[in-house]
Coordinates of C-alpha atoms and ligand atoms in Angstrom, one line a residue:
Chain A
M86 CA 0.0 0.0 0.0
K87 CA 2.7 2.4 1.1
A88 CA 4.9 1.4 -1.8
K89 CA 2.0 2.1 -4.1
V90 CA 1.5 5.6 -2.8
I91 CA 5.2 6.4 -3.2
K92 CA 5.2 5.0 -6.7
L93 CA 2.2 7.2 -7.6
G94 CA 3.9 10.2 -6.0
W95 CA 6.9 9.7 -8.2
S96 CA 4.9 9.3 -11.4
V97 CA 3.0 12.6 -10.6
M98 CA 6.3 14.3 -10.0
Y99 CA 7.7 13.1 -13.3
F100 CA 4.5 14.2 -15.1
V101 CA 4.7 17.7 -13.6
A102 CA 8.4 17.9 -14.5
G103 CA 7.6 16.9 -18.1
M104 CA 4.9 19.5 -18.4
L105 CA 7.1 22.2 -16.9
L106 CA 9.8 21.3 -19.5
L107 CA 7.2 21.5 -22.3
L108 CA 5.9 24.8 -21.1
G109 CA 9.4 26.2 -20.7
M110 CA 10.4 25.3 -24.3
W111 CA 7.1 26.5 -25.6
D112 CA 7.6 29.9 -23.9
M113 CA 11.1 30.1 -25.3
V114 CA 9.9 29.4 -28.8
S115 CA 7.2 32.1 -28.3
R116 CA 9.8 34.6 -27.2
I117 CA 12.1 33.8 -30.1
T118 CA 9.3 34.2 -32.7
K119 CA 8.3 37.4 -30.9
G120 CA 4.8 36.2 -30.2
E121 CA 4.1 34.7 -33.7
I122 CA 3.7 31.5 -31.8
P123 CA 1.6 32.6 -28.8
S124 CA 3.0 31.9 -25.3
P125 CA 1.4 29.4 -23.0
L126 CA -0.3 32.1 -21.1
A127 CA -1.8 33.7 -24.2
T128 CA -2.8 30.3 -25.4
W129 CA -4.6 29.7 -22.1
D130 CA -6.6 32.8 -22.7
T131 CA -7.6 31.5 -26.2
F132 CA -8.4 28.2 -24.6
K133 CA -10.8 29.8 -22.1
E134 CA -12.4 31.7 -25.0
V135 CA -12.8 28.6 -27.1
M136 CA -14.2 26.7 -24.1
K137 CA -16.7 29.5 -23.2
D138 CA -19.8 27.8 -24.5
P139 CA -18.5 24.4 -25.8
F140 CA -22.0 23.0 -26.6
Q141 CA -23.3 26.1 -28.3
N142 CA -25.4 24.8 -31.2
E143 CA -26.4 27.6 -33.5
P144 CA -27.0 26.8 -37.2
D145 CA -24.1 29.0 -38.2
Y146 CA -21.7 28.2 -35.3
K147 CA -21.0 25.1 -33.3
G148 CA -19.1 25.0 -30.0
I149 CA -15.8 23.1 -29.6
G150 CA -17.6 20.3 -27.7
I151 CA -20.0 19.7 -30.6
K152 CA -17.0 19.6 -33.0
L153 CA -15.2 17.2 -30.7
L154 CA -18.2 14.9 -30.4
S155 CA -18.8 14.9 -34.2
S156 CA -15.2 14.0 -34.8
L157 CA -15.4 11.2 -32.2
A158 CA -18.7 10.0 -33.7
R159 CA -17.0 9.7 -37.2
V160 CA -14.1 7.9 -35.7
G161 CA -16.4 5.7 -33.7
I162 CA -18.4 4.6 -36.7
G163 CA -15.4 4.1 -39.0
F164 CA -13.5 2.3 -36.3
G165 CA -16.5 0.2 -35.3
L166 CA -17.2 -0.9 -38.8
G167 CA -13.5 -1.6 -39.4
S168 CA -13.4 -3.7 -36.3
L169 CA -16.5 -5.6 -37.2
V170 CA -14.8 -6.6 -40.4
A171 CA -11.3 -7.0 -39.0
I172 CA -12.0 -9.4 -36.1
P173 CA -14.0 -12.1 -38.0
L174 CA -11.6 -11.8 -40.9
G175 CA -8.7 -12.1 -38.4
F176 CA -10.3 -15.3 -37.1
L177 CA -10.5 -16.7 -40.6
L178 CA -6.9 -15.8 -41.6
G179 CA -5.5 -17.0 -38.2
S180 CA -7.2 -20.4 -38.5
S181 CA -6.6 -21.1 -42.2
R182 CA -3.1 -21.1 -43.6
I183 CA -4.5 -21.1 -47.1
M184 CA -6.7 -18.0 -46.6
M185 CA -3.8 -16.3 -45.0
N186 CA -1.6 -17.1 -48.0
I187 CA -4.3 -15.7 -50.3
I188 CA -5.2 -12.6 -48.4
N189 CA -1.7 -11.7 -47.2
P190 CA -0.4 -10.2 -50.5
I191 CA -3.5 -8.1 -50.8
M192 CA -2.9 -6.8 -47.2
Q193 CA 0.7 -6.1 -47.9
I194 CA -0.2 -3.9 -50.9
L195 CA -3.1 -2.0 -49.3
R196 CA -1.7 -1.5 -45.8
P197 CA 1.1 1.0 -46.6
V198 CA -1.3 3.2 -48.7
S199 CA -1.7 6.6 -46.9
P200 CA -5.1 6.9 -45.4
L201 CA -5.5 10.2 -47.3
A202 CA -5.3 8.4 -50.6
W203 CA -8.5 6.6 -49.7
F204 CA -10.4 9.8 -49.2
P205 CA -11.0 10.7 -52.9
L206 CA -12.0 7.1 -53.6
G207 CA -14.5 7.3 -50.7
L208 CA -15.8 10.6 -52.1
A209 CA -16.2 9.0 -55.6
I210 CA -18.1 6.0 -54.1
F211 CA -20.3 7.8 -51.6
Q212 CA -20.6 11.3 -53.2
D213 CA -20.6 12.6 -49.6
S214 CA -17.6 14.0 -47.8
P215 CA -18.5 12.9 -44.2
K216 CA -19.1 9.4 -45.5
A217 CA -15.8 9.6 -47.3
S218 CA -14.0 10.4 -44.1
I219 CA -15.7 7.5 -42.3
F220 CA -14.7 5.3 -45.2
M221 CA -11.1 6.5 -44.7
I222 CA -11.2 5.7 -41.0
F223 CA -12.7 2.3 -41.8
I224 CA -9.9 1.3 -44.1
C225 CA -7.0 2.4 -42.0
S226 CA -8.4 1.0 -38.7
L227 CA -8.7 -2.4 -40.3
W228 CA -5.1 -3.4 -40.5
P229 CA -3.7 -3.3 -37.0
T230 CA -6.8 -5.2 -35.7
L231 CA -6.7 -7.7 -38.5
I232 CA -3.0 -8.4 -38.1
N233 CA -3.1 -8.8 -34.3
T234 CA -6.2 -10.9 -34.3
S235 CA -4.9 -13.3 -36.9
F236 CA -1.6 -13.5 -35.1
G237 CA -3.4 -14.4 -31.8
V238 CA -5.6 -17.0 -33.4
S239 CA -2.7 -18.7 -35.3
N240 CA -0.9 -19.1 -32.0
I241 CA -3.6 -20.9 -30.1
P242 CA -1.7 -23.7 -28.2
Q243 CA -2.3 -27.2 -29.3
D244 CA -3.5 -28.1 -25.8
H245 CA -6.5 -25.7 -26.1
K246 CA -7.3 -27.0 -29.6
N247 CA -7.2 -30.6 -28.3
V248 CA -9.9 -29.8 -25.7
G249 CA -12.2 -28.6 -28.5
K250 CA -11.4 -31.7 -30.5
A251 CA -11.7 -34.2 -27.7
F252 CA -15.1 -33.1 -26.5
G253 CA -16.5 -32.4 -29.9
F254 CA -17.0 -28.6 -29.7
S255 CA -19.1 -27.2 -32.4
V256 CA -17.5 -24.5 -34.6
W257 CA -19.4 -21.8 -32.8
K258 CA -18.4 -23.1 -29.3
Y259 CA -14.8 -23.3 -30.5
I260 CA -14.9 -19.7 -31.6
I261 CA -16.5 -18.3 -28.5
R262 CA -15.0 -20.5 -25.9
I263 CA -11.4 -21.0 -27.2
M264 CA -10.6 -18.8 -30.2
L265 CA -12.1 -15.5 -28.8
P266 CA -10.9 -15.7 -25.2
Y267 CA -7.4 -16.8 -26.2
S268 CA -6.9 -14.1 -28.8
L269 CA -8.7 -11.4 -26.8
P270 CA -5.5 -9.7 -25.5
H271 CA -4.2 -9.6 -29.1
I272 CA -7.5 -8.2 -30.4
F273 CA -7.3 -5.4 -27.8
T274 CA -3.8 -4.6 -28.8
G275 CA -5.0 -4.4 -32.4
L276 CA -8.0 -2.2 -31.4
R277 CA -5.8 0.1 -29.4
L278 CA -3.4 0.6 -32.3
S279 CA -6.4 1.0 -34.7
I280 CA -8.1 3.7 -32.6
G281 CA -4.8 5.5 -32.4
V282 CA -4.4 5.5 -36.2
A283 CA -8.1 6.5 -36.6
W284 CA -7.8 9.4 -34.3
M285 CA -4.7 10.6 -36.1
V286 CA -6.3 10.3 -39.5
I287 CA -9.6 12.0 -38.7
V288 CA -8.0 15.4 -38.3
A289 CA -6.4 15.2 -41.8
G290 CA -9.7 13.8 -43.1
E291 CA -11.7 16.6 -41.8
M292 CA -9.3 19.2 -43.2
L293 CA -10.1 17.7 -46.6
S294 CA -13.8 17.1 -46.0
G295 CA -14.8 20.3 -44.2
G296 CA -17.9 20.2 -42.1
I297 CA -18.1 20.0 -38.3
G298 CA -15.1 18.6 -36.6
L299 CA -11.8 19.3 -34.9
G300 CA -9.8 18.9 -38.2
Y301 CA -11.9 21.5 -39.9
F302 CA -11.6 23.8 -36.8
V303 CA -7.8 23.7 -37.1
W304 CA -7.9 24.5 -40.7
E305 CA -10.7 27.0 -40.9
E306 CA -10.7 28.9 -37.6
G307 CA -7.0 28.3 -36.9
F308 CA -5.1 28.7 -40.1
N309 CA -7.6 30.6 -42.3
G310 CA -8.7 32.6 -39.4
G311 CA -5.1 33.6 -38.6
S312 CA -5.2 32.4 -35.0
V313 CA -2.2 30.3 -34.2
G314 CA -3.5 30.2 -30.6
K315 CA -6.6 28.2 -31.8
I316 CA -4.3 25.8 -33.7
L317 CA -2.4 25.2 -30.5
V318 CA -5.6 24.8 -28.5
A319 CA -6.8 22.3 -31.0
I320 CA -3.5 20.4 -31.0
L321 CA -3.7 20.1 -27.2
I322 CA -7.3 18.9 -27.3
I323 CA -6.6 16.4 -30.0
G324 CA -3.5 15.1 -28.0
A325 CA -5.5 14.8 -24.8
V326 CA -8.4 13.0 -26.3
G327 CA -6.0 10.6 -28.1
L328 CA -4.3 9.9 -24.8
L329 CA -7.7 9.2 -23.2
L330 CA -8.7 6.8 -26.0
D331 CA -5.4 5.0 -25.6
R332 CA -5.9 4.7 -21.8
L333 CA -9.4 3.5 -22.3
F334 CA -8.3 0.6 -24.5
T335 CA -5.4 -0.2 -22.3
S336 CA -7.7 -0.6 -19.4
L337 CA -10.1 -2.7 -21.5
Q338 CA -7.2 -4.9 -22.5
K339 CA -6.1 -5.4 -18.9
R340 CA -9.7 -6.2 -17.9
F341 CA -10.1 -8.9 -20.5
T342 CA -6.7 -10.6 -20.1
Y343 CA -7.2 -13.7 -18.1
A344 CA -4.7 -14.9 -15.5
V345 CA -2.9 -17.9 -16.8
Chain B
M289 CA -18.0 -76.7 -58.3
R290 CA -17.5 -78.5 -55.1
S291 CA -14.7 -76.4 -53.9
S292 CA -16.5 -73.1 -54.6
A293 CA -19.4 -74.4 -52.6
I294 CA -17.1 -75.0 -49.7
T295 CA -15.7 -71.5 -50.0
T296 CA -19.2 -70.1 -49.9
T297 CA -20.0 -72.0 -46.8
Q298 CA -16.8 -70.8 -45.3
N299 CA -17.7 -67.2 -46.1
I300 CA -21.1 -67.6 -44.6
A301 CA -19.5 -69.0 -41.5
D302 CA -17.1 -66.1 -41.4
S303 CA -19.8 -63.5 -41.7
I304 CA -21.8 -65.1 -39.0
L305 CA -18.9 -65.3 -36.7
Q306 CA -17.7 -61.8 -37.4
P307 CA -20.4 -59.9 -35.6
V308 CA -20.0 -62.2 -32.6
L309 CA -16.3 -61.6 -32.4
T310 CA -16.0 -57.9 -33.0
P311 CA -18.3 -56.4 -30.4
S312 CA -16.1 -57.7 -27.6
T313 CA -13.1 -55.9 -29.0
A314 CA -13.2 -52.3 -27.9
I315 CA -9.8 -51.1 -29.3
D316 CA -7.8 -52.8 -32.0
I317 CA -4.4 -51.4 -32.8
K318 CA -2.8 -53.0 -35.9
N319 CA 0.8 -52.6 -36.9
V320 CA 0.8 -49.0 -35.8
T321 CA 3.9 -46.9 -36.5
V322 CA 4.1 -43.2 -35.6
S323 CA 6.9 -41.0 -37.0
F324 CA 7.2 -37.3 -36.3
K325 CA 8.8 -34.9 -38.7
T326 CA 11.5 -33.0 -36.8
A327 CA 14.2 -30.5 -37.7
K328 CA 16.7 -33.4 -37.9
G329 CA 14.4 -35.5 -40.1
S330 CA 11.9 -38.1 -39.2
Y331 CA 11.8 -39.6 -35.7
T332 CA 10.0 -42.9 -35.2
A333 CA 8.4 -42.9 -31.8
V334 CA 6.6 -46.2 -31.9
K335 CA 7.0 -49.0 -34.4
E336 CA 4.6 -51.7 -35.6
I337 CA 2.7 -52.0 -32.4
S338 CA -0.3 -54.3 -32.3
L339 CA -2.6 -54.5 -29.3
S340 CA -6.2 -55.5 -28.9
V341 CA -8.2 -54.4 -25.9
Q342 CA -11.5 -56.2 -25.0
K343 CA -14.6 -54.3 -24.0
G344 CA -14.6 -53.8 -20.3
E345 CA -10.9 -54.3 -19.9
I346 CA -8.7 -52.1 -17.9
I347 CA -5.2 -51.8 -19.4
S348 CA -2.1 -50.0 -18.1
L349 CA 0.8 -48.8 -20.2
I350 CA 4.1 -48.5 -18.5
G351 CA 7.5 -47.6 -19.8
H352 CA 10.2 -45.1 -19.4
S353 CA 9.7 -41.4 -20.0
G354 CA 9.7 -40.6 -23.7
C355 CA 9.1 -44.2 -24.9
G356 CA 5.9 -43.3 -26.7
K357 CA 3.1 -44.0 -24.3
S358 CA 1.3 -40.7 -24.9
T359 CA 1.9 -41.2 -28.6
L360 CA 0.2 -44.6 -28.6
M361 CA -2.7 -43.2 -26.5
G362 CA -2.9 -40.4 -29.1
T363 CA -3.5 -42.9 -31.9
I364 CA -6.5 -44.3 -30.0
S365 CA -7.9 -40.9 -29.1
G366 CA -7.4 -39.7 -32.7
M367 CA -5.1 -36.8 -31.7
V368 CA -2.2 -38.5 -33.4
K369 CA -2.4 -40.0 -36.9
P370 CA -0.5 -43.2 -37.3
T371 CA 2.2 -43.0 -40.1
A372 CA 1.3 -46.7 -40.8
G373 CA -1.2 -49.2 -39.5
D374 CA -4.8 -48.8 -38.4
V375 CA -6.6 -48.2 -35.1
T376 CA -10.2 -49.3 -34.6
A377 CA -12.3 -48.1 -31.7
N378 CA -15.8 -49.4 -31.0
G379 CA -15.8 -51.2 -34.3
K380 CA -15.1 -48.0 -36.3
P381 CA -11.7 -46.9 -37.7
V382 CA -10.4 -43.9 -35.7
M383 CA -10.4 -40.9 -38.0
G384 CA -10.1 -38.2 -35.3
P385 CA -11.1 -37.5 -31.8
G386 CA -14.7 -38.2 -30.7
P387 CA -16.7 -38.1 -27.5
D388 CA -17.0 -41.9 -27.4
R389 CA -13.4 -41.8 -26.3
G390 CA -12.9 -39.6 -23.2
I391 CA -9.4 -38.3 -22.5
V392 CA -7.6 -37.1 -19.5
F393 CA -4.6 -35.3 -20.9
Q394 CA -1.1 -35.6 -19.3
N395 CA -1.0 -31.8 -19.0
Y396 CA -4.6 -31.5 -17.9
S397 CA -5.5 -29.2 -20.8
L398 CA -8.0 -27.0 -19.0
L399 CA -9.1 -23.7 -20.5
P400 CA -7.5 -21.0 -18.4
W401 CA -10.3 -18.4 -18.9
L402 CA -13.1 -20.7 -17.7
T403 CA -13.8 -21.5 -14.1
V404 CA -13.6 -25.1 -12.9
Y405 CA -17.3 -25.4 -13.3
R406 CA -17.4 -24.0 -16.8
N407 CA -14.5 -26.1 -17.9
I408 CA -16.6 -29.2 -17.2
Y409 CA -19.9 -27.7 -18.2
E410 CA -18.7 -26.7 -21.7
A411 CA -17.3 -30.2 -22.3
V412 CA -20.5 -31.8 -21.2
D413 CA -22.6 -29.4 -23.2
A414 CA -20.6 -30.2 -26.4
A415 CA -20.3 -33.9 -25.9
L416 CA -23.8 -34.7 -24.6
K417 CA -26.0 -32.6 -26.8
D418 CA -29.2 -34.5 -26.1
L419 CA -29.3 -33.8 -22.4
S420 CA -31.4 -31.0 -21.0
K421 CA -29.7 -28.1 -19.3
G422 CA -30.7 -29.4 -15.9
E423 CA -29.3 -32.8 -16.5
K424 CA -26.0 -31.3 -17.7
K425 CA -25.8 -29.2 -14.6
E426 CA -26.6 -32.1 -12.4
L427 CA -23.9 -34.1 -14.1
V428 CA -21.3 -31.4 -13.6
E429 CA -22.2 -31.1 -9.9
R430 CA -22.1 -34.8 -9.2
N431 CA -18.7 -35.2 -10.9
L432 CA -17.2 -32.2 -9.2
K433 CA -18.4 -33.4 -5.9
S434 CA -16.9 -36.9 -6.5
V435 CA -13.4 -35.4 -7.0
H436 CA -14.0 -33.1 -3.9
L437 CA -13.8 -29.8 -5.9
W438 CA -17.3 -28.5 -5.5
D439 CA -16.1 -25.8 -3.1
H440 CA -13.6 -24.7 -5.7
K441 CA -16.0 -24.6 -8.6
D442 CA -15.7 -20.9 -9.2
K443 CA -11.9 -20.7 -9.3
L444 CA -9.9 -20.4 -12.5
P445 CA -7.4 -23.1 -13.4
G446 CA -4.5 -20.7 -12.6
Q447 CA -5.7 -20.6 -9.0
L448 CA -5.5 -24.4 -8.5
S449 CA -2.7 -26.7 -7.5
G450 CA -1.4 -29.3 -9.9
G451 CA -3.4 -32.1 -8.2
M452 CA -6.6 -30.0 -8.3
K453 CA -6.2 -29.3 -12.0
Q454 CA -5.7 -33.0 -12.5
R455 CA -8.9 -33.8 -10.6
V456 CA -10.8 -31.3 -12.8
A457 CA -9.5 -33.0 -15.9
I458 CA -10.6 -36.4 -14.4
A459 CA -14.1 -35.0 -13.5
R460 CA -14.4 -33.7 -17.0
A461 CA -13.6 -37.0 -18.6
F462 CA -15.8 -38.9 -16.1
A463 CA -18.8 -36.6 -16.7
I464 CA -18.9 -37.4 -20.4
N465 CA -19.0 -41.1 -19.3
P466 CA -17.5 -42.4 -22.6
S467 CA -17.4 -46.1 -23.4
I468 CA -13.6 -45.8 -23.8
L469 CA -11.7 -43.8 -21.2
L470 CA -8.1 -42.9 -22.0
L471 CA -6.1 -41.7 -19.1
D472 CA -2.6 -40.3 -19.5
E473 CA -0.9 -40.3 -16.1
P474 CA -4.2 -39.2 -14.5
F475 CA -3.1 -39.6 -10.9
G476 CA 0.6 -38.6 -11.3
A477 CA 0.3 -35.2 -9.5
L478 CA -1.7 -36.6 -6.5
D479 CA -0.7 -37.5 -3.0
A480 CA -1.1 -41.1 -1.9
L481 CA -4.4 -40.6 -0.1
T482 CA -6.1 -38.5 -2.9
K483 CA -4.8 -41.0 -5.4
S484 CA -6.4 -43.9 -3.5
N485 CA -9.7 -42.0 -3.5
M486 CA -9.4 -41.4 -7.2
H487 CA -8.8 -45.2 -7.8
V488 CA -12.1 -45.8 -5.9
E489 CA -13.9 -43.2 -8.0
L490 CA -12.5 -44.7 -11.2
L491 CA -13.6 -48.3 -10.2
K492 CA -17.0 -47.0 -9.1
L493 CA -17.5 -45.5 -12.5
W494 CA -16.4 -48.7 -14.1
N495 CA -18.8 -50.8 -11.9
L496 CA -21.7 -48.5 -12.6
D497 CA -21.4 -49.3 -16.3
N498 CA -21.7 -53.1 -15.6
R499 CA -17.9 -53.1 -16.1
E500 CA -18.4 -52.6 -19.8
K501 CA -16.3 -49.5 -19.9
T502 CA -12.9 -49.9 -21.5
I503 CA -10.1 -48.1 -19.7
V504 CA -6.5 -47.5 -21.0
M505 CA -4.3 -45.8 -18.6
V506 CA -0.7 -44.6 -18.7
T507 CA 1.1 -44.7 -15.4
H508 CA 4.6 -44.9 -13.8
D509 CA 3.2 -46.4 -10.7
V510 CA 3.6 -50.2 -10.7
E511 CA 1.3 -50.7 -7.6
E512 CA -1.4 -48.6 -9.2
A513 CA -1.1 -50.5 -12.5
I514 CA -1.5 -53.9 -10.8
F515 CA -4.3 -52.7 -8.5
L516 CA -6.4 -51.4 -11.3
S517 CA -5.6 -53.4 -14.4
D518 CA -6.4 -56.6 -16.1
R519 CA -3.3 -56.4 -18.1
V520 CA -0.1 -54.3 -17.9
V521 CA 1.6 -53.5 -21.2
V522 CA 5.3 -52.8 -20.7
M523 CA 6.9 -50.8 -23.5
N524 CA 10.5 -50.8 -24.7
N525 CA 12.5 -47.6 -24.8
G526 CA 12.3 -45.5 -27.9
P527 CA 13.1 -44.6 -30.6
A528 CA 10.9 -47.1 -32.5
A529 CA 9.5 -48.4 -29.3
T530 CA 7.6 -51.7 -29.3
I531 CA 5.7 -53.7 -26.7
K532 CA 8.2 -55.5 -24.5
E533 CA 5.8 -57.7 -22.7
I534 CA 2.2 -57.9 -21.7
V535 CA 1.6 -59.1 -18.1
S536 CA -1.8 -60.4 -17.1
V537 CA -3.1 -59.6 -13.6
P538 CA -5.4 -62.5 -12.7
L539 CA -6.5 -61.1 -9.4
D540 CA -10.2 -61.3 -8.5
R541 CA -12.3 -58.2 -8.2
P542 CA -13.2 -56.3 -6.1
R543 CA -9.6 -56.0 -5.0
N544 CA -8.7 -54.8 -1.6
K545 CA -5.6 -52.6 -1.7
R546 CA -4.4 -53.7 1.7
D547 CA -5.0 -57.4 1.2
I548 CA -3.7 -57.9 -2.3
V549 CA -0.2 -56.8 -1.5
H550 CA 0.2 -60.0 0.5
D551 CA -1.2 -62.1 -2.3
P552 CA 1.7 -64.2 -3.8
V553 CA 0.2 -63.6 -7.3
Y554 CA 0.4 -59.9 -6.7
M555 CA 4.0 -60.1 -5.4
N556 CA 5.0 -62.2 -8.4
I557 CA 3.6 -59.7 -10.9
H558 CA 5.1 -56.8 -8.9
D559 CA 8.6 -58.4 -9.1
K560 CA 8.2 -59.2 -12.7
L561 CA 7.2 -55.7 -13.7
L562 CA 10.0 -54.2 -11.7
S563 CA 12.5 -56.4 -13.3
L564 CA 11.1 -55.6 -16.7
L565 CA 11.6 -51.9 -16.0
I566 CA 14.9 -52.1 -14.2
D567 CA 16.3 -54.5 -16.7
K568 CA 16.2 -51.6 -19.1
F569 CA 18.2 -49.5 -16.7
S570 CA 21.1 -51.9 -16.7
I571 CA 21.1 -52.1 -20.5
D572 CA 21.3 -48.3 -20.6
D573 CA 24.1 -48.3 -18.1
I574 CA 26.1 -50.7 -20.2
K575 CA 25.5 -48.6 -23.3
D576 CA 26.6 -45.4 -21.6
Ligands
ATP208 N1 4.6 -33.7 -31.9 C1 5.8 -34.3 -31.8 N2 6.8 -34.0 -32.6 C2 8.0 -34.6 -32.5 N3 8.4 -35.5 -31.7 C3 7.4 -35.9 -30.8 C4 6.1 -35.4 -30.8 N4 5.4 -36.0 -29.8 C5 6.2 -36.9 -29.3 N5 7.4 -36.9 -29.8 C6 8.5 -37.7 -29.5 O1 8.1 -39.0 -29.4 C7 8.7 -39.7 -28.3 C8 7.6 -40.3 -27.4 O2 6.9 -39.2 -26.8 P1 5.7 -39.5 -25.8 O3 5.1 -38.2 -25.4 O4 4.7 -40.4 -26.5 O5 6.4 -40.2 -24.6 P2 5.8 -40.8 -23.2 O6 6.1 -42.2 -23.2 O7 4.4 -40.4 -23.1 O8 6.7 -40.0 -22.2 P3 6.3 -39.5 -20.7 O9 6.3 -40.7 -19.8 O10 7.5 -38.6 -20.4 O11 5.0 -38.8 -20.8 C9 9.5 -38.7 -27.6 O12 10.9 -38.9 -28.0 C10 9.1 -37.4 -28.1 O13 10.2 -36.5 -28.2
MG209 MG1 3.4 -39.1 -21.9

């Protein structure tokens, strides 16, 4: 108990030290650029201004909270659809050498394609830019989950498979009682990587697609509006939300990892 | 003309006799060879083994570690495919594992994410599809109680001792109540007292079935082998292990553990088995 408190104390100290270092460097850059990059304090003022009415929902102006939520919703839909495809497909590839050999080359070609390259394709297919950005999220959140899931499934120990064989498990029982629980930690690793990619890509996507979202906020109100302060505020919000998403998936992963 | 008539009669006689002969044979191993592909080429574990086990018989396999006992068991369960030869179980060629042959694996093979209860329930649920949910639950409860693990039913395998895991694996195999029971060192991790209790449970199960259940068991324990078995199969050392000798145990049942040790027949068999096993030690010593 005591050791835990001390450990926590130390990690808080390290966090504070890191933040101070960041603020210090930021302040220095601000001085060197003579305020072209606003100082932390000036940015704080911008932050307060941006946060004044986060859920303001006028037809012509949406608050930052609404923008954040709509970005999150797009990520959620694209990521959700991607996972719904990636997990079952990962089961298939992980349990069949032949399928893996067939699909692997396709995966190798498509995976390194920049997510942004998918955007115009999505636009051509759906004729709708929010749908195109969801499509983009979908494609790029497929790969990490697919690869990790199939890796997990292809490594199921013979002992576990033998149980299924010896007692005549049906395919369905084998999937939910052996394949899924064994590969769950791997699936969560994949999901965590996928959500990270998806969150990174949504900002770029929204810059292309426009509409309501954090990406468009950075572009329109930050860059076009000539407010570097707003760009910085958006960067900080994007970073913080990304961190929270990562933490969320880490804790899910821990929860679902069985004790061997 | 005449000779063909005789042949026909012979054939008819054969076909009449066949069904009478086969049902009493539960397991028939014919010229089975198992070779494994390894990095250094092929490794023959067991070679041209033939063994026939009658319905209701209890057989023990003994032999030194690595001689191929688990491999031979695997060919009966269907987990291991023979490189050559055939295995028949319950009159049907073994093509793969099936719930008519229950297995207690040497390494327990419990699913680490399921509780003790669920480990058994899922197996019962898969193997005995026709039972109602209530009957399945009743079966799980009865078998968990018979191995004294009911109080531990909600634990995960990772929270159990080796002996407890072994008892879960035993309860799981017993719950399915297969006509052929294959036990790979089922009592190896148990203390003497628990082991004795398990012997009683095993024989109870066997008696319940009018002694029609066929049991093949791997063990390193000579006393256990004699106490439980009708025949003890002693294997040679590998590679390319064969059966060295089959020793019959003509002791009446029910056997009393305390009494039979003084029986001259028992002592004879005990000596014989030990010398068969130790004989191998001395050969090894000379080789080294
Ligand atoms: N899958 C496999 N691949 C390669 N070699 C194997 C495989 N399974 C078993 N063997 C080899 O076959 C031989 C017999 O193994 P087996 O497990 O049947 O021995 P065992 O008699 O059951 O030993 P123990 O008493 O230690 O359990 C060993 O030399 C082993 O290395
Ligand atoms: Mg073995």
